């Protein structure tokens, strides 16, 4: 799905591994089933939020 998506990384000159593209496809399919935006931007935003939350939980950064 990610390779066929209009927001595909190739359009922006970004090179992602095949494993990463497969993961993005799985996330897109999940987001589609749960009626969430499936754009690459939405997926990246979600990944950043998850990473940020983990860093806060581990005490690596403050959420002040």
Tab-separated table of C-alpha atoms in Angstrom:
chain	number	residue	atom	x	y	z
A	1	UNK	CA	0.000	0.000	0.000
A	2	UNK	CA	2.744	2.498	0.903
A	3	UNK	CA	4.387	2.145	-2.477
A	4	UNK	CA	1.115	3.001	-4.237
A	5	UNK	CA	0.116	5.787	-1.883
A	6	UNK	CA	0.049	9.334	-3.322
A	7	UNK	CA	2.167	10.444	-0.357
A	8	UNK	CA	4.843	7.835	-1.102
A	9	UNK	CA	8.361	8.730	0.084
A	10	UNK	CA	9.799	8.241	-3.392
A	11	UNK	CA	8.000	11.368	-4.542
A	12	UNK	CA	10.081	13.394	-2.118
A	13	UNK	CA	13.396	11.742	-2.918
A	14	UNK	CA	13.504	9.912	0.427
A	15	UNK	CA	14.978	6.438	0.327
A	16	UNK	CA	13.544	4.004	2.855
A	17	UNK	CA	14.459	0.363	3.248
A	18	UNK	CA	12.048	-2.295	2.063
A	19	UNK	CA	11.487	-3.319	5.713
A	20	UNK	CA	10.512	0.259	6.597
A	21	UNK	CA	8.163	0.479	3.627
A	22	UNK	CA	6.513	-2.791	4.697
A	23	UNK	CA	6.045	-1.370	8.210
A	24	UNK	CA	4.549	1.832	6.795
A	25	UNK	CA	2.159	-0.278	4.699
A	26	UNK	CA	1.053	-2.229	7.783
A	27	UNK	CA	0.521	1.005	9.733
A	28	UNK	CA	-1.444	2.489	6.828
A	29	UNK	CA	-3.676	-0.569	6.664
A	30	UNK	CA	-4.298	-0.417	10.439
A	31	UNK	CA	-5.049	3.311	10.287
A	32	UNK	CA	-7.411	2.704	7.369
A	33	UNK	CA	-9.298	0.032	9.355
A	34	UNK	CA	-9.554	2.384	12.360
A	35	UNK	CA	-10.651	5.359	10.236
A	36	UNK	CA	-7.513	7.456	10.822
A	37	UNK	CA	-5.515	9.484	8.278
A	38	UNK	CA	-3.171	7.238	6.280
A	39	UNK	CA	-0.779	9.822	4.880
A	40	UNK	CA	2.935	9.443	5.441
A	41	UNK	CA	2.861	12.742	7.325
A	42	UNK	CA	0.234	11.394	9.759
A	43	UNK	CA	2.252	8.219	10.310
A	44	UNK	CA	5.463	10.170	10.956
A	45	UNK	CA	3.634	12.522	13.319
A	46	UNK	CA	2.276	9.527	15.247
A	47	UNK	CA	5.721	7.920	15.402
A	48	UNK	CA	7.266	11.141	16.719
A	49	UNK	CA	4.559	11.412	19.397
A	50	UNK	CA	5.150	7.792	20.479
A	51	UNK	CA	8.914	8.351	20.648
A	52	UNK	CA	8.435	11.613	22.580
A	53	UNK	CA	6.105	9.901	25.071
A	54	UNK	CA	8.661	7.121	25.579
A	55	UNK	CA	11.450	9.630	26.210
A	56	UNK	CA	9.293	11.446	28.776
A	57	UNK	CA	8.357	8.163	30.470
A	58	UNK	CA	12.035	7.123	30.647
A	59	UNK	CA	12.958	10.506	32.111
A	60	UNK	CA	15.247	11.371	29.201
A	61	UNK	CA	13.319	14.619	28.620
A	62	UNK	CA	10.894	16.700	30.623
A	63	UNK	CA	7.305	17.374	29.596
A	64	UNK	CA	7.181	20.812	31.209
